[in-house]
Amino acid sequence: AEGDHLLSVEDADAYYGQSHILRDLSIHVEEGEVCALLGRNGAGKTTTLRSIAGARPPDVRDGVIRFKGSDITDYSTEDVSSLGISLVPEERRVFPNLSVEENLHLSDVARNWSNTFGREVSMEHAGMSDEEVYEVFPRLEERRSQKAGTLSGGEQQMLAIARSLKQDTDLLMLDEPYEGLAPQIIETVEAAIEQIADAGTTILLVEQNAVAAMNIADRAYVIDQGEVVFAGDSEELRADEQTREKYLGV
Ligand code: ATP
């Protein structure tokens, strides 16, 4: 039954103004899996993540998005995030003039701030400790007092992911985590994502780098012009030369 999925997007139609981007799009994510959303530039992958995260635009005019059984279609980003969904956007959004450590502690600050204003946010929503985060990303510990703006692209990506681990996250959505990274750094980020998944966080990943994504994903969707054109195990996609060539160019 639909209710059994951790996340489901059911027949969603999303728009930017008049422009119809997601067309009757349905995907689901199971608890504990790594799921990849693949497809060409402009296929609608980021739009899908933004729709789930409550980021507007896009405007979701039709369909239902459910998380842990709740209809979250019209939730704000704040409400989606307090349910345990975290989005690491493509443009990595670290605070360049703050140190690595200060960046990591920003979510604590936000939580205290929210408490001050009486929102129901408590320390129960705290995610990993600094020590746990640094276990996933030892590189960040070495650089804990360095200004985030002076980190390499790969290190900034690690910091952006690390920040989301400081919140209690059940579903981590990563938008192109490998973008602009050298192969060696991709391996580091890949290993970290696997470690996060092994620790029990479900992952929904958007990637241009289909080969790298298939390495770590249990399942994949291929999206083209806002429609799902393939859904299946990574193994199936690897074997499906026609889909790979037509929509992924690999
Ligand atoms: P990419 O890998 O290039 O980011 P994508 O699959 O993530 O591709 P989306 O960012 O979801 O693609 O974009 C889907 C379509 O929506 C594109 O045609 C894009 O131009 C359009 N689009 C995205 N953001 C907006 C916006 N704010 N206003 C209008 N159109 C937009």
XYZ file of N, CA and C in Angstrom, residues 6-127:
366
model
N 8.230 5.324 2.875
C 8.652 6.452 3.706
C 8.180 7.756 3.059
N 8.456 7.856 1.748
C 8.056 9.052 0.984
C 7.356 8.612 -0.287
N 6.283 9.296 -0.630
C 5.742 9.067 -1.966
C 5.272 10.373 -2.585
N 5.560 10.482 -3.861
C 5.056 11.590 -4.663
C 4.082 10.925 -5.628
N 2.833 11.340 -5.560
C 1.808 10.646 -6.340
C 1.184 11.588 -7.354
N 1.424 11.306 -8.625
C 0.806 12.044 -9.739
C 0.970 13.549 -9.609
N 2.189 13.987 -9.321
C 2.408 15.411 -9.087
C 2.549 16.203 -10.385
N 1.922 17.366 -10.400
C 2.100 18.338 -11.480
C 2.638 19.606 -10.853
N 3.799 20.045 -11.330
C 4.412 21.237 -10.760
C 4.700 22.245 -11.854
N 4.562 23.522 -11.494
C 4.680 24.613 -12.461
C 5.609 25.699 -11.948
N 6.290 26.366 -12.886
C 6.886 27.677 -12.609
C 6.037 28.653 -13.413
N 5.205 29.388 -12.758
C 4.256 30.247 -13.480
C 3.386 29.388 -14.381
N 3.392 29.698 -15.697
C 2.578 28.939 -16.644
C 3.296 27.696 -17.130
N 4.577 27.607 -16.780
C 5.366 26.559 -17.401
C 5.242 25.245 -16.614
N 4.696 24.257 -17.292
C 4.341 22.975 -16.690
C 5.573 22.069 -16.689
N 6.153 21.819 -15.514
C 7.433 21.095 -15.463
C 7.265 19.617 -15.099
N 6.680 19.324 -13.944
C 6.472 17.904 -13.586
C 5.099 17.487 -14.066
N 5.095 16.357 -14.783
C 3.854 15.894 -15.387
C 3.458 14.539 -14.818
N 2.485 14.586 -13.924
C 1.944 13.334 -13.415
C 3.059 12.459 -12.845
N 3.984 13.094 -12.158
C 5.180 12.382 -11.701
C 4.899 11.601 -10.414
N 5.234 10.325 -10.437
C 5.088 9.489 -9.239
C 6.411 8.793 -8.941
N 6.886 8.978 -7.714
C 8.052 8.227 -7.256
C 7.812 7.850 -5.796
N 8.543 6.847 -5.331
C 8.486 6.571 -3.896
C 9.860 6.179 -3.408
N 10.062 6.375 -2.118
C 11.336 6.037 -1.499
C 11.029 5.180 -0.275
N 11.746 4.045 -0.182
C 11.537 3.134 0.945
C 12.497 3.477 2.072
N 12.067 3.216 3.278
C 12.923 3.468 4.425
C 14.226 2.674 4.300
N 15.348 3.357 4.502
C 16.646 2.698 4.537
C 17.354 2.572 3.203
N 16.685 2.962 2.115
C 17.348 2.779 0.823
C 18.062 4.051 0.353
N 18.916 3.846 -0.650
C 19.479 4.972 -1.389
C 18.806 4.950 -2.754
N 18.109 6.039 -3.074
C 17.352 6.107 -4.316
C 17.914 7.263 -5.143
N 18.102 7.036 -6.432
C 18.668 8.085 -7.296
C 17.634 8.590 -8.291
N 17.642 9.898 -8.512
C 16.845 10.517 -9.574
C 17.817 10.975 -10.643
N 17.694 10.376 -11.828
C 18.643 10.670 -12.893
C 17.916 11.289 -14.077
N 18.694 11.864 -14.982
C 18.100 12.459 -16.183
C 18.919 13.646 -16.631
N 18.637 14.079 -17.842
C 19.400 15.181 -18.435
C 19.190 16.492 -17.696
N 20.001 17.482 -18.084
C 19.779 18.861 -17.642
C 18.354 19.272 -17.934
N 17.729 19.877 -16.941
C 16.391 20.414 -17.177
C 15.282 19.387 -17.164
N 15.586 18.154 -16.783
C 14.573 17.096 -16.812
C 13.505 17.289 -15.733
N 13.865 17.975 -14.649
C 12.909 18.198 -13.568
C 13.344 17.589 -12.240
N 14.615 17.246 -12.118
C 15.092 16.577 -10.900
C 15.098 17.526 -9.700
N 15.688 18.693 -9.894
C 15.719 19.677 -8.807
C 14.300 20.109 -8.438
N 13.475 20.259 -9.461
C 12.082 20.642 -9.225
C 11.380 19.607 -8.343
N 11.712 18.338 -8.554
C 11.121 17.278 -7.728
C 11.558 17.439 -6.270
N 12.865 17.659 -6.056
C 13.354 17.814 -4.679
C 12.747 19.046 -4.017
N 12.658 20.143 -4.759
C 12.083 21.373 -4.195
C 10.604 21.174 -3.865
N 9.921 20.441 -4.719
C 8.498 20.166 -4.464
C 8.330 19.423 -3.144
N 9.187 18.423 -2.930
C 9.118 17.623 -1.703
C 9.462 18.491 -0.487
N 10.514 19.317 -0.635
C 11.021 20.110 0.489
C 10.106 21.276 0.868
N 9.090 21.540 0.073
C 8.194 22.658 0.355
C 8.751 23.988 -0.134
N 9.848 23.945 -0.886
C 10.441 25.182 -1.424
C 9.548 25.669 -2.577
N 9.170 26.935 -2.563
C 8.327 27.481 -3.618
C 8.949 28.723 -4.208
N 8.986 28.926 -5.593
C 8.464 27.969 -6.535
C 9.261 26.660 -6.489
N 8.802 25.647 -7.177
C 7.618 25.483 -8.031
C 6.303 25.468 -7.237
N 5.257 25.561 -7.985
C 3.915 25.508 -7.452
C 3.374 24.096 -7.754
N 3.068 23.333 -6.704
C 2.544 21.977 -6.922
C 1.024 22.065 -6.982
N 0.464 21.939 -8.187
C -0.969 22.190 -8.350
C -1.802 20.926 -8.335
N -1.161 19.803 -8.515
C -1.931 18.567 -8.555
C -1.099 17.453 -7.967
N -1.743 16.461 -7.416
C -1.012 15.336 -6.859
C -0.800 15.486 -5.364
N -0.230 14.455 -4.756
C -0.052 14.416 -3.305
C 1.375 13.970 -2.995
N 1.960 14.624 -1.997
C 3.273 14.199 -1.500
C 3.072 13.738 -0.061
N 3.461 12.497 0.209
C 3.298 11.950 1.563
C 4.642 11.554 2.155
N 4.764 11.835 3.453
C 5.959 11.418 4.179
C 5.497 10.780 5.477
N 5.969 9.570 5.754
C 5.533 8.814 6.938
C 4.012 8.849 7.081
N 3.347 8.757 5.958
C 1.892 8.701 5.996
C 1.178 10.042 6.032
N 1.902 11.156 6.315
C 1.234 12.471 6.346
C 1.267 13.121 4.980
N 0.182 13.816 4.663
C 0.130 14.595 3.430
C 0.900 15.897 3.662
N 2.071 16.014 3.031
C 2.914 17.197 3.252
C 2.917 18.124 2.040
N 2.011 17.880 1.106
C 1.999 18.629 -0.158
C 2.067 20.143 0.060
N 1.333 20.637 1.046
C 1.263 22.088 1.232
C 2.081 22.575 2.427
N 2.976 21.734 2.921
C 3.807 22.131 4.065
C 4.847 23.169 3.649
N 5.201 24.022 4.601
C 6.300 24.976 4.391
C 7.632 24.229 4.520
N 8.710 24.856 4.065
C 10.040 24.233 4.203
C 10.337 23.939 5.680
N 9.935 24.852 6.548
C 10.162 24.670 7.989
C 9.459 23.428 8.511
N 8.209 23.267 8.109
C 7.436 22.122 8.606
C 7.960 20.819 8.025
N 8.347 20.844 6.759
C 8.928 19.648 6.142
C 10.215 19.287 6.875
N 11.022 20.297 7.166
C 12.301 20.018 7.812
C 12.106 19.525 9.244
N 11.105 20.024 9.928
C 10.915 19.547 11.303
C 10.368 18.116 11.343
N 9.875 17.629 10.196
C 9.459 16.216 10.121
C 10.649 15.292 9.871
N 11.816 15.868 9.571
C 13.004 15.040 9.393
C 13.467 14.885 7.952
N 13.042 15.827 7.080
C 13.540 15.819 5.698
C 14.520 16.970 5.545
N 15.668 16.679 4.958
C 16.702 17.688 4.823
C 17.175 17.735 3.379
N 17.261 18.937 2.820
C 17.716 19.093 1.426
C 19.053 19.820 1.391
N 20.045 19.207 0.769
C 21.315 19.887 0.515
C 21.279 20.341 -0.944
N 21.075 21.650 -1.160
C 20.886 22.128 -2.532
C 22.185 22.082 -3.328
N 22.028 22.272 -4.646
C 23.166 22.181 -5.546
C 24.188 23.282 -5.237
N 23.699 24.487 -5.069
C 24.607 25.582 -4.678
C 24.742 25.422 -3.169
N 25.944 25.156 -2.695
C 26.098 24.471 -1.421
C 25.740 25.235 -0.161
N 25.626 26.523 -0.232
C 25.167 27.272 0.926
C 25.892 27.001 2.226
N 27.190 27.198 2.238
C 27.875 27.276 3.521
C 28.109 28.769 3.769
N 28.329 29.144 5.017
C 28.576 30.542 5.316
C 30.086 30.784 5.221
N 30.512 31.504 4.178
C 31.931 31.575 3.849
C 32.794 32.221 4.936
N 32.226 33.171 5.681
C 33.040 33.876 6.679
C 33.028 33.224 8.042
N 32.284 32.133 8.167
C 32.285 31.389 9.432
C 33.186 30.173 9.282
N 33.727 29.735 10.409
C 34.592 28.551 10.380
C 33.746 27.305 10.127
N 34.437 26.212 9.846
C 33.776 24.918 9.661
C 32.914 24.610 10.891
N 33.534 24.766 12.064
C 32.839 24.459 13.310
C 31.607 25.351 13.510
N 31.772 26.642 13.221
C 30.639 27.565 13.384
C 29.511 27.207 12.416
N 29.874 26.819 11.206
C 28.855 26.379 10.252
C 28.082 25.186 10.802
N 28.825 24.255 11.407
C 28.173 23.061 11.960
C 27.216 23.415 13.089
N 27.547 24.471 13.834
C 26.740 24.802 15.009
C 25.559 25.695 14.697
N 25.460 26.117 13.436
C 24.351 26.999 13.085
C 22.992 26.368 13.319
N 22.898 25.059 13.136
C 21.575 24.452 13.337
C 21.213 24.444 14.819
N 22.240 24.360 15.703
C 21.947 24.475 17.135
C 21.396 25.865 17.441
N 22.048 26.863 16.819
C 21.613 28.241 17.033
C 20.163 28.400 16.576
N 19.858 27.853 15.397
C 18.508 27.969 14.857
C 17.506 27.305 15.793
N 17.925 26.176 16.369
C 17.023 25.439 17.239
C 16.747 26.234 18.518
N 17.804 26.811 19.091
C 17.623 27.598 20.305
C 16.743 28.811 20.043
N 16.985 29.434 18.922
C 16.208 30.586 18.488
C 14.723 30.200 18.414
N 14.462 29.069 17.767
C 13.080 28.612 17.632
C 12.467 28.358 19.004
N 13.253 27.772 19.912
C 12.747 27.493 21.257
C 12.355 28.788 21.955
N 13.232 29.785 21.793
C 12.984 31.088 22.408
C 11.628 31.627 21.987
N 11.286 31.375 20.719
C 10.028 31.911 20.224
C 8.887 30.921 20.320
N 9.104 29.893 21.132
C 7.991 29.027 21.512
C 7.573 27.989 20.495
N 8.363 27.828 19.424
C 8.010 26.740 18.519
C 8.341 25.417 19.178
N 7.646 24.409 18.793
C 7.889 23.111 19.420
C 9.082 22.421 18.790
N 10.242 22.944 19.103
C 11.468 22.342 18.605
C 12.310 22.049 19.826
N 12.707 20.831 20.020
C 13.457 20.514 21.227
C 14.760 19.839 20.860
N 15.587 19.603 21.846
C 16.865 18.947 21.601
C 16.669 17.502 21.141
N 15.459 16.983 21.319
C 15.188 15.643 20.772
C 15.422 15.620 19.266
N 15.303 16.805 18.660
C 15.488 16.865 17.214
C 16.950 16.999 16.828
N 17.817 16.973 17.819
C 19.243 17.059 17.517
C 19.667 15.802 16.769
N 20.557 15.965 15.818
C 21.068 14.829 15.059
C 22.392 14.368 15.634
